[in-house]
Coordinates of N, CA and C in Angstrom, one line a residue:
M1 N 273.0 66.0 177.0 CA 271.5 66.0 177.8 C 270.6 66.5 177.1
N2 N 269.5 66.0 177.2 CA 268.2 66.2 176.4 C 267.8 67.7 176.7
K3 N 267.4 68.4 175.9 CA 267.1 69.8 175.6 C 265.7 69.9 176.6
V4 N 264.7 69.1 176.5 CA 263.7 69.1 177.0 C 263.7 69.1 178.6
L5 N 264.5 68.2 179.0 CA 264.7 68.0 180.5 C 265.9 69.0 180.8
Q6 N 266.5 69.4 180.2 CA 267.4 70.7 180.6 C 266.2 71.8 180.7
Y7 N 265.6 72.3 180.2 CA 265.2 73.4 180.1 C 263.5 73.4 180.8
I8 N 262.8 72.1 180.6 CA 261.7 71.7 181.1 C 261.5 70.4 182.0
P9 N 262.1 70.5 183.1 CA 262.3 69.3 183.9 C 261.1 68.7 184.4
E10 N 260.1 69.4 184.5 CA 258.8 68.7 185.2 C 258.0 68.2 184.0
A11 N 258.4 68.3 182.7 CA 257.6 67.4 181.7 C 257.8 66.0 181.9
Q12 N 256.7 65.1 181.7 CA 256.8 63.7 182.0 C 255.7 63.1 181.0
G13 N 256.2 61.8 180.7 CA 255.4 61.1 179.9 C 255.2 61.5 178.4
E14 N 253.8 61.7 178.2 CA 253.3 62.2 176.7 C 253.6 63.5 176.7
E15 N 253.8 64.2 177.6 CA 254.2 65.9 177.3 C 255.4 65.9 177.0
F16 N 256.4 64.9 177.7 CA 257.8 64.9 177.5 C 258.1 64.6 175.9
F17 N 257.6 63.5 175.5 CA 257.8 63.3 174.1 C 257.1 64.2 173.1
Y18 N 256.1 65.0 173.5 CA 255.5 65.7 172.7 C 256.4 66.9 172.4
L19 N 256.8 67.6 173.6 CA 257.9 68.5 173.5 C 259.1 68.3 172.9
E20 N 259.6 67.0 173.4 CA 261.0 66.7 172.2 C 260.8 66.6 170.8
K21 N 259.5 66.4 170.7 CA 259.3 66.0 169.0 C 259.2 67.9 168.3
I22 N 258.7 68.7 169.1 CA 258.3 69.9 168.7 C 259.4 70.9 168.9
C23 N 260.4 70.3 169.7 CA 261.5 71.4 170.1 C 263.0 70.8 169.3
E24 N 263.0 69.7 168.6 CA 264.1 69.2 168.1 C 264.9 70.0 167.2
Q25 N 264.1 71.1 166.5 CA 264.6 71.9 165.7 C 265.2 73.2 166.1
M26 N 264.9 73.3 167.6 CA 265.2 74.6 168.3 C 266.7 74.8 168.6
D27 N 267.2 76.0 168.4 CA 268.7 76.1 168.9 C 268.5 76.6 170.5
D28 N 269.5 76.5 171.2 CA 269.6 77.1 172.6 C 268.8 78.4 173.0
P29 N 268.9 79.6 172.3 CA 268.2 80.7 172.7 C 266.6 80.5 172.2
Q30 N 266.5 79.9 171.4 CA 264.9 79.7 171.1 C 264.3 78.7 172.2
M31 N 265.0 77.7 172.6 CA 264.6 76.8 173.6 C 264.6 77.4 174.9
G32 N 265.2 78.6 175.2 CA 265.4 79.2 176.2 C 264.0 80.1 176.5
Q33 N 263.8 80.7 175.3 CA 262.6 81.6 175.2 C 261.3 80.8 175.4
F34 N 261.2 79.5 174.7 CA 259.9 78.7 174.5 C 259.8 78.4 175.9
S35 N 261.0 77.6 176.5 CA 260.7 77.3 177.9 C 260.1 78.3 178.9
S36 N 260.9 79.5 178.9 CA 260.6 80.1 180.0 C 258.8 80.7 180.0
V37 N 258.4 81.1 178.7 CA 257.0 81.2 178.5 C 256.0 80.0 178.5
Y38 N 256.6 78.9 178.2 CA 255.7 77.7 178.2 C 255.7 77.4 179.7
R39 N 256.7 77.3 180.5 CA 256.9 77.0 182.0 C 255.7 78.2 182.8
A40 N 255.7 79.2 182.3 CA 254.9 80.3 182.9 C 253.3 79.7 182.8
R41 N 253.0 79.4 181.5 CA 251.6 79.2 181.4 C 251.1 77.6 181.3
R42 N 251.9 76.5 181.5 CA 251.7 75.3 181.5 C 250.9 75.2 182.8
R43 N 250.1 73.9 182.6 CA 249.1 73.5 183.6 C 249.5 72.2 184.1
D44 N 249.8 72.2 185.6 CA 250.2 70.9 186.0 C 249.1 69.9 186.3
P45 N 249.4 68.8 185.9 CA 248.2 67.8 186.2 C 247.5 67.4 187.4
Q46 N 248.6 67.7 188.6 CA 248.3 67.8 190.1 C 247.1 68.8 190.1
N47 N 247.3 69.8 189.6 CA 246.4 71.2 190.0 C 245.0 70.8 189.3
V48 N 245.1 70.3 188.0 CA 243.9 69.8 187.4 C 243.0 68.7 188.3
L49 N 244.0 67.7 188.8 CA 243.4 66.9 189.7 C 242.8 67.4 191.0
I50 N 243.5 68.5 191.5 CA 242.7 69.0 192.8 C 241.8 69.8 192.5
L51 N 241.4 70.3 191.4 CA 240.3 71.2 190.9 C 239.2 70.3 190.7
S52 N 239.6 69.1 190.1 CA 238.6 68.5 189.7 C 238.1 67.7 190.9
V53 N 238.9 67.3 191.9 CA 238.0 66.9 193.2 C 237.3 68.1 194.0
T54 N 237.6 69.2 193.8 CA 236.9 70.3 194.3 C 235.6 70.3 193.5
G55 N 235.5 69.7 192.7 CA 234.1 70.0 191.5 C 233.1 69.2 192.1
F56 N 233.4 68.5 193.3 CA 232.2 68.0 193.9 C 231.4 69.0 195.0
F57 N 232.4 70.1 195.1 CA 231.6 71.3 195.8 C 231.3 72.4 194.9
I58 N 232.3 72.7 193.9 CA 232.1 73.8 193.1 C 232.4 73.3 191.7
P59 N 231.4 72.8 191.0 CA 231.7 71.9 189.8 C 232.4 73.1 188.6
G60 N 233.1 72.4 187.9 CA 233.8 73.1 186.6 C 235.0 73.9 186.7
L61 N 235.4 74.0 188.1 CA 236.8 74.9 188.2 C 238.0 74.3 187.3
Q62 N 238.0 72.8 187.3 CA 238.9 72.3 186.3 C 238.9 72.8 184.8
R63 N 237.5 72.8 184.5 CA 237.6 73.0 183.1 C 237.8 74.9 182.8
F64 N 237.4 75.7 183.6 CA 237.8 77.0 184.0 C 239.3 77.0 183.9
Y65 N 240.1 76.2 184.5 CA 241.5 76.3 184.8 C 242.3 75.6 183.4
V66 N 241.9 75.1 182.7 CA 242.4 74.7 181.3 C 241.7 75.5 180.2
D67 N 241.0 76.6 180.3 CA 240.4 77.4 179.6 C 239.3 76.8 178.5
Q68 N 238.6 76.1 179.1 CA 237.5 75.5 178.7 C 236.0 76.2 179.0
L69 N 236.0 77.4 179.1 CA 235.1 78.1 179.4 C 233.7 77.9 179.4
G70 N 233.1 77.4 178.0 CA 232.0 76.8 177.8 C 231.6 75.7 178.8
W71 N 232.6 74.6 178.7 CA 232.5 73.3 179.6 C 232.4 73.7 181.1
G72 N 233.3 74.8 181.6 CA 233.2 75.2 182.7 C 231.8 75.6 183.3
I73 N 231.1 76.4 182.4 CA 229.8 77.3 182.7 C 228.9 76.2 182.7
A74 N 229.0 75.0 181.8 CA 227.9 73.8 181.7 C 227.9 73.1 182.7
Y75 N 229.3 72.7 183.3 CA 229.4 71.9 184.7 C 228.7 72.6 185.8
L76 N 229.0 74.2 186.0 CA 228.6 74.9 186.8 C 227.0 74.9 187.1
L77 N 226.4 74.9 185.8 CA 225.0 75.1 185.8 C 224.3 73.7 186.2
T78 N 224.9 72.6 185.8 CA 224.4 71.3 185.9 C 225.0 70.2 187.0
G79 N 225.7 70.8 187.8 CA 226.4 70.1 189.2 C 227.2 69.3 188.5
G80 N 228.1 69.4 187.3 CA 229.3 68.8 187.1 C 228.4 67.7 185.9
F81 N 227.4 67.9 185.5 CA 226.6 66.8 184.9 C 226.2 65.7 185.9
C82 N 225.5 66.4 187.0 CA 225.2 65.4 188.1 C 226.2 64.5 188.5
L83 N 227.5 65.4 188.5 CA 228.6 64.8 189.3 C 229.7 63.5 188.3
V84 N 228.7 63.1 187.3 CA 229.5 62.1 186.3 C 230.4 62.7 185.6
G85 N 230.3 64.0 185.1 CA 231.6 64.6 184.5 C 232.7 65.0 185.4
T86 N 232.2 65.1 186.7 CA 233.4 65.5 187.6 C 234.3 64.4 187.9
I87 N 233.4 63.1 187.9 CA 234.2 61.6 188.1 C 235.1 61.3 187.0
I88 N 234.7 61.8 185.7 CA 235.4 61.4 184.4 C 236.5 62.4 184.4
D89 N 236.3 63.5 184.8 CA 237.5 64.4 184.8 C 238.6 64.0 185.8
I90 N 238.2 63.6 186.9 CA 239.0 63.1 188.1 C 240.0 62.0 187.4
M91 N 239.5 61.0 186.7 CA 240.1 59.9 185.9 C 240.8 60.2 184.8
N92 N 240.6 61.7 184.1 CA 241.2 62.1 183.1 C 241.9 63.3 183.0
H93 N 242.3 63.6 184.2 CA 243.0 64.8 184.7 C 244.4 64.9 184.1
K94 N 245.2 64.1 183.6 CA 246.3 64.4 182.8 C 246.1 64.7 181.6
E95 N 245.0 64.0 180.6 CA 244.8 64.4 179.4 C 244.2 65.7 179.4
L96 N 243.2 66.3 180.2 CA 242.9 67.6 180.3 C 244.3 68.5 180.5
A97 N 245.1 68.3 181.2 CA 246.2 69.1 181.3 C 247.1 69.1 180.2
F98 N 247.2 67.8 179.5 CA 248.2 67.5 178.1 C 247.4 68.5 177.2
E99 N 246.3 68.0 177.1 CA 245.8 69.1 175.9 C 245.8 70.5 175.9
Y100 N 246.0 71.1 177.2 CA 245.8 72.4 177.3 C 247.4 72.8 176.9
N101 N 248.3 72.2 177.4 CA 249.6 72.4 177.6 C 250.1 72.1 176.0
Q102 N 249.5 71.1 175.4 CA 249.8 71.0 174.0 C 249.3 72.3 173.0
K103 N 248.3 72.7 173.4 CA 247.5 73.9 172.7 C 248.6 75.1 172.7
I104 N 248.9 75.3 174.0 CA 249.9 76.4 174.6 C 251.4 76.1 173.6
A105 N 251.8 75.0 173.7 CA 253.2 74.6 172.8 C 253.2 74.9 171.6
E106 N 252.0 74.7 170.9 CA 251.9 75.1 169.5 C 251.8 76.4 169.3
E107 N 251.0 77.2 170.0 CA 251.2 78.6 169.8 C 252.5 79.2 170.0
L108 N 253.2 78.9 171.0 CA 254.5 79.2 171.4 C 255.4 78.8 170.4
V109 N 255.2 77.6 169.6 CA 256.4 77.2 168.4 C 256.2 78.2 167.3
R110 N 255.0 78.9 167.0 CA 254.6 79.6 166.0 C 255.1 81.0 166.1
M111 N 255.4 81.3 167.7 CA 255.8 82.6 167.9 C 257.4 82.6 167.9
V112 N 258.0 81.4 168.1 CA 259.6 81.5 168.1 C 260.1 81.3 166.9

């Protein structure tokens, strides 16, 4: 069975292939340590989508959720760039989550 599926079953698509590539050299104890921290810090694309939709009322929440504080403040002050940025984030919610998760995975690989 694939290690990524065994330890991080919620990973799908691009995230799955990325994790498979960076975890191929890890043994089971390393993979267990990596997956427990990664799963705790990982951002689910569905949560990013929900926060993006709430951006029609409180712009920028999705950007704060993925640690893009500067963009979050800009969205908050400009009404999600007059809602255009919010609509774009709704369409690109998977990419926002993947970029954040990729950054977290790279940090954890250096630690493990």
